[in-house]
Amino acid sequence: SWLKAWAGNRLGPLIHPLPLSGAFDIRRPVVFTAPFATMPGSMSPAGTMLVEDTLNKMIYRDGSRSLQREKAKGLVPMGSHSCFGDFPPDFMPERPLSRSRSATGLRVRPQSAAASLGVSGHAYNASPAGTPTAGKRTMSRPSSAVGFRGTLEGPPKAGATRRRPVKPSMFRIHYERGDLPVQINHGALGKLAWKVDVQKLDYHHYLPIFFDGLREKEDPYRFMAVTGAYDMLEKGGDKILPVVPQLIIPLKTALNTRDPQIMCTTMKVIQQLVTSADMIGEALVPYYRQLLPIFNVFKARNIPTKDMGDFMDFSQRKRLNLGDLISETLQMLEEHGGEDAFINIKYMIPTYESAVLTGV
């Protein structure tokens, strides 16, 4: 009886009431009836990229798709030396630091051609001392006497779809200087806390800066640039149309990186830009020659990798499929671009079929 009274007083609001009659069964499971808190809204596009990065870290544990590996390859700009910026050139070492020869994985420098050849130019036999052939020259047939057994090598790859190095954006510079009236709201959902009303911002100054940060791949720059661009497009209204000419260069630079992740993010922003206010789709028609050439290169890219095999691809559900995003973006540009949109899209992408005329 005392156990029932204690459980009813302490845990009454959280568990089902215990039976008033009969023996108490300690093996009976306790079921919580208190409602769980539901998060309002949905995850932002920048939050989706954070989840995707975490998933890639779990799948590719060797670090082959990590940000550090891309920095080592020169595809992503390096960060500052410290939180206060780079060190002065006077305090930097004259020569870059080199790895120690005793470090693991360091390749041995190959011998020069003169050291590996004998006096007359024949290959020198570097056998260990004490063997019968140590220090003797070996006779070999000249390469001109050997018949042609190889195959002709084809032309090198053009590299049209090869990723380009991402240059530091103006958003990174302004954020490190503290010029942006925004900070991260660390909560359950990824959002930004604006220090001023978004509708009162100077869109001619701030919107191109946020669009220039779309090519960032390192947080917090990427998160703040993408989320800030969406917030300004959502609340901009009539202020967006006069700024469209200033947004072409940042969009073109982001697309020319040929990075699938950056291109998907940029196309989603273009779709949001077209539907954010009236006449924006028609204002983008004269700039199709700057934006659509990259669309023509990656229009048929529906499979992430050639060696995918029988693996499952969830990019369509996550809206990360490059080919589908290109088709969706072209359809939205045609629908909101007016009567001259289709002929200009067809001029840049000959394989495009009209979504308005076919009734798609």
Tab-separated table of C-alpha atoms in Angstrom, residues 22-250:
chain	number	residue	atom	x	y	z
A	22	GLY	CA	-4.709	-6.915	-6.590
A	23	ALA	CA	-1.062	-7.447	-6.019
A	24	PHE	CA	1.436	-5.037	-7.564
A	25	ASP	CA	3.427	-6.631	-10.404
A	26	ILE	CA	6.918	-5.174	-10.530
A	27	ARG	CA	7.363	-6.593	-14.043
A	28	ARG	CA	4.571	-4.419	-15.460
A	29	PRO	CA	6.080	-1.867	-17.903
A	30	VAL	CA	5.682	1.804	-17.079
A	31	VAL	CA	4.129	3.743	-19.994
A	32	PHE	CA	4.646	7.492	-20.191
A	33	THR	CA	1.520	9.368	-21.160
A	34	ALA	CA	2.978	12.872	-20.965
A	35	PRO	CA	2.981	14.403	-24.462
A	36	PHE	CA	6.371	14.950	-26.041
A	37	ALA	CA	7.259	18.408	-27.226
A	38	THR	CA	6.915	18.807	-30.991
A	39	MET	CA	9.215	21.122	-32.882
A	40	PRO	CA	7.292	23.664	-34.928
A	41	GLY	CA	8.262	24.189	-38.524
A	42	SER	CA	10.697	22.094	-40.521
A	43	MET	CA	14.435	21.860	-40.964
A	44	SER	CA	16.060	24.658	-42.923
A	45	PRO	CA	18.075	23.942	-46.114
A	46	ALA	CA	21.294	24.720	-44.237
A	47	GLY	CA	20.274	22.299	-41.490
A	48	THR	CA	19.737	19.605	-44.125
A	49	MET	CA	23.326	20.055	-45.291
A	50	LEU	CA	24.566	19.716	-41.716
A	51	VAL	CA	22.731	16.413	-41.375
A	52	GLU	CA	24.148	15.256	-44.714
A	53	ASP	CA	27.698	16.103	-43.600
A	54	THR	CA	27.218	14.135	-40.397
A	55	LEU	CA	25.909	11.168	-42.381
A	56	ASN	CA	28.936	11.264	-44.687
A	57	LYS	CA	31.247	11.235	-41.671
A	58	MET	CA	29.521	8.108	-40.411
A	59	ILE	CA	29.614	6.332	-43.780
A	60	TYR	CA	33.066	7.406	-44.977
A	61	ARG	CA	35.044	6.939	-41.797
A	62	ASP	CA	38.339	7.045	-43.665
A	63	GLY	CA	37.872	10.792	-44.144
A	64	SER	CA	37.800	10.600	-47.943
A	65	ARG	CA	34.927	13.117	-48.086
A	66	SER	CA	35.890	15.255	-45.139
A	67	LEU	CA	36.464	18.974	-45.277
A	68	GLN	CA	40.088	18.529	-44.237
A	69	ARG	CA	40.746	16.318	-47.256
A	70	GLU	CA	39.245	18.919	-49.588
A	71	LYS	CA	41.403	21.609	-47.992
A	72	ALA	CA	44.483	19.468	-48.535
A	73	LYS	CA	43.570	19.144	-52.220
A	74	GLY	CA	43.131	22.912	-52.532
A	75	LEU	CA	39.410	22.739	-53.358
A	76	VAL	CA	38.279	24.630	-50.249
A	77	PRO	CA	39.975	27.814	-48.966
A	78	MET	CA	42.006	27.522	-45.806
A	79	GLY	CA	40.865	29.268	-42.657
A	80	SER	CA	42.579	32.092	-40.827
A	81	HIS	CA	45.613	31.509	-38.616
A	82	SER	CA	43.654	32.459	-35.512
A	83	CYS	CA	40.344	33.956	-34.450
A	84	PHE	CA	41.979	37.385	-34.769
A	85	GLY	CA	43.050	36.857	-38.379
A	86	ASP	CA	46.336	35.915	-40.003
A	87	PHE	CA	49.717	36.516	-38.440
A	88	PRO	CA	51.860	39.371	-39.799
A	89	PRO	CA	54.273	38.387	-42.563
A	90	ASP	CA	57.233	39.402	-40.376
A	91	PHE	CA	56.439	36.653	-37.859
A	92	MET	CA	55.915	33.924	-40.459
A	93	PRO	CA	58.790	31.510	-41.235
A	94	GLU	CA	60.756	32.261	-44.367
A	95	ARG	CA	60.267	28.749	-45.733
A	96	PRO	CA	57.193	26.584	-45.230
A	97	LEU	CA	57.609	23.850	-42.680
A	98	SER	CA	58.531	20.502	-44.217
A	99	ARG	CA	57.888	17.051	-42.894
A	100	SER	CA	60.619	15.164	-41.159
A	101	ARG	CA	62.294	12.391	-43.126
A	102	SER	CA	61.546	10.022	-40.271
A	103	ALA	CA	57.807	10.638	-40.604
A	104	THR	CA	55.715	7.655	-41.583
A	105	GLY	CA	54.485	7.466	-45.135
A	106	LEU	CA	57.234	9.747	-46.527
A	107	ARG	CA	58.400	8.617	-49.913
A	108	VAL	CA	62.102	8.118	-50.508
A	109	ARG	CA	63.508	10.504	-53.072
A	110	PRO	CA	64.273	8.553	-56.274
A	111	GLN	CA	67.835	8.373	-57.518
A	112	SER	CA	68.939	10.556	-60.347
A	113	ALA	CA	69.320	9.213	-63.856
A	114	ALA	CA	73.099	9.633	-63.796
A	115	ALA	CA	73.432	7.583	-60.623
A	116	SER	CA	71.425	4.689	-62.024
A	117	LEU	CA	73.369	4.533	-65.300
A	118	GLY	CA	76.821	3.183	-65.992
A	119	VAL	CA	79.705	4.900	-67.755
A	120	SER	CA	78.464	4.137	-71.245
A	121	GLY	CA	74.849	4.853	-70.480
A	122	HIS	CA	73.763	1.233	-69.848
A	123	ALA	CA	71.815	0.322	-66.774
A	124	TYR	CA	74.013	-0.268	-63.749
A	125	ASN	CA	73.370	-3.421	-61.761
A	126	ALA	CA	73.093	-2.343	-58.115
A	127	SER	CA	73.184	-5.856	-56.633
A	128	PRO	CA	74.251	-6.333	-53.012
A	129	ALA	CA	77.932	-6.682	-52.301
A	130	GLY	CA	79.256	-10.238	-52.364
A	131	THR	CA	77.065	-11.459	-55.230
A	132	PRO	CA	78.625	-12.586	-58.547
A	133	THR	CA	76.880	-9.806	-60.538
A	134	ALA	CA	77.665	-6.972	-58.118
A	135	GLY	CA	79.022	-3.864	-59.850
A	136	LYS	CA	78.737	-5.242	-63.403
A	137	ARG	CA	76.979	-3.648	-66.306
A	138	THR	CA	74.081	-5.576	-67.816
A	139	MET	CA	73.458	-5.668	-71.543
A	140	SER	CA	69.947	-4.724	-72.650
A	141	ARG	CA	68.387	-4.280	-76.061
A	142	PRO	CA	67.791	-0.677	-77.106
A	143	SER	CA	64.262	0.566	-77.075
A	144	SER	CA	64.340	1.132	-80.839
A	145	ALA	CA	64.840	-2.593	-81.439
A	146	VAL	CA	61.804	-3.572	-79.425
A	147	GLY	CA	58.655	-3.973	-81.504
A	148	PHE	CA	55.580	-1.818	-80.907
A	149	ARG	CA	53.350	-3.686	-78.501
A	150	GLY	CA	51.391	-0.919	-76.806
A	151	THR	CA	48.259	0.909	-77.791
A	152	LEU	CA	47.857	4.522	-78.770
A	153	GLU	CA	46.746	6.740	-75.919
A	154	GLY	CA	43.652	8.803	-76.550
A	155	PRO	CA	43.335	12.516	-76.011
A	156	PRO	CA	43.317	13.733	-72.405
A	157	LYS	CA	40.107	14.498	-70.568
A	158	ALA	CA	38.666	17.927	-71.133
A	159	GLY	CA	37.681	18.269	-67.481
A	160	ALA	CA	34.338	19.947	-68.117
A	161	THR	CA	32.802	18.415	-64.997
A	162	ARG	CA	35.939	18.571	-62.863
A	163	ARG	CA	35.587	20.528	-59.640
A	164	ARG	CA	37.186	23.949	-59.478
A	165	PRO	CA	38.848	25.402	-56.369
A	166	VAL	CA	36.495	27.491	-54.262
A	167	LYS	CA	37.798	30.988	-53.611
A	168	PRO	CA	37.104	32.840	-50.347
A	169	SER	CA	33.871	34.783	-50.540
A	170	MET	CA	33.084	38.316	-49.476
A	171	PHE	CA	30.682	36.902	-46.911
A	172	ARG	CA	33.580	35.370	-45.003
A	173	ILE	CA	35.442	38.679	-44.929
A	174	HIS	CA	32.422	40.659	-43.737
A	175	TYR	CA	31.519	38.042	-41.128
A	176	GLU	CA	35.020	37.947	-39.660
A	177	ARG	CA	35.038	41.741	-39.438
A	178	GLY	CA	31.653	41.763	-37.691
A	179	ASP	CA	29.887	43.808	-40.372
A	180	LEU	CA	26.783	41.616	-40.607
A	181	PRO	CA	23.847	42.290	-38.250
A	182	VAL	CA	23.167	38.614	-37.648
A	183	GLN	CA	24.145	35.824	-35.294
A	184	ILE	CA	23.313	32.143	-34.911
A	185	ASN	CA	20.352	31.196	-32.749
A	186	HIS	CA	21.528	27.951	-31.133
A	187	GLY	CA	18.329	26.000	-30.652
A	188	ALA	CA	16.573	22.837	-31.729
A	189	LEU	CA	16.194	24.207	-35.260
A	190	GLY	CA	18.890	26.009	-37.160
A	191	LYS	CA	17.924	29.661	-37.402
A	192	LEU	CA	19.468	33.101	-37.428
A	193	ALA	CA	18.862	35.879	-34.930
A	194	TRP	CA	18.784	39.187	-36.783
A	195	LYS	CA	19.798	42.219	-34.772
A	196	VAL	CA	17.596	44.466	-36.919
A	197	ASP	CA	14.396	43.937	-38.850
A	198	VAL	CA	15.114	42.134	-42.118
A	199	GLN	CA	12.700	44.333	-44.045
A	200	LYS	CA	14.652	47.443	-43.034
A	201	LEU	CA	17.997	46.192	-44.392
A	202	ASP	CA	19.701	47.722	-47.399
A	203	TYR	CA	19.180	44.939	-49.925
A	204	HIS	CA	21.586	46.506	-52.420
A	205	HIS	CA	24.382	45.996	-49.900
A	206	TYR	CA	23.545	42.850	-47.908
A	207	LEU	CA	21.768	40.535	-50.371
A	208	PRO	CA	24.760	40.221	-52.793
A	209	ILE	CA	27.000	39.496	-49.798
A	210	PHE	CA	24.800	36.607	-48.645
A	211	PHE	CA	24.528	35.302	-52.215
A	212	ASP	CA	28.304	35.409	-52.529
A	213	GLY	CA	28.539	33.113	-49.506
A	214	LEU	CA	26.551	30.346	-51.207
A	215	ARG	CA	29.797	28.800	-52.433
A	216	GLU	CA	31.148	28.340	-48.916
A	217	LYS	CA	31.484	24.757	-47.667
A	218	GLU	CA	32.702	25.443	-44.151
A	219	ASP	CA	30.486	26.322	-41.234
A	220	PRO	CA	29.450	28.744	-39.824
A	221	TYR	CA	29.907	30.638	-43.110
A	222	ARG	CA	27.783	28.239	-45.165
A	223	PHE	CA	25.008	27.978	-42.587
A	224	MET	CA	24.698	31.718	-42.108
A	225	ALA	CA	24.923	32.557	-45.820
A	226	VAL	CA	22.279	30.054	-46.930
A	227	THR	CA	19.880	30.736	-44.061
A	228	GLY	CA	20.345	34.506	-44.388
A	229	ALA	CA	19.669	34.397	-48.128
A	230	TYR	CA	16.429	32.496	-47.561
A	231	ASP	CA	15.329	34.899	-44.832
A	232	MET	CA	15.976	37.952	-46.985
A	233	LEU	CA	14.187	36.433	-49.990
A	234	GLU	CA	11.221	35.513	-47.835
A	235	LYS	CA	10.746	39.001	-46.396
A	236	GLY	CA	12.204	41.138	-49.180
A	237	GLY	CA	9.168	41.667	-51.364
A	238	ASP	CA	9.588	44.543	-53.807
A	239	LYS	CA	13.160	45.233	-52.655
A	240	ILE	CA	14.509	42.152	-54.444
A	241	LEU	CA	13.755	43.101	-58.064
A	242	PRO	CA	16.162	46.102	-58.265
A	243	VAL	CA	18.993	43.967	-56.845
A	244	VAL	CA	18.739	41.149	-59.435
A	245	PRO	CA	21.606	42.438	-61.655
A	246	GLN	CA	23.948	42.386	-58.633
A	247	LEU	CA	23.105	38.747	-57.901
A	248	ILE	CA	24.225	37.329	-61.256
A	249	ILE	CA	27.970	37.333	-60.567
A	250	PRO	CA	27.652	35.515	-57.182
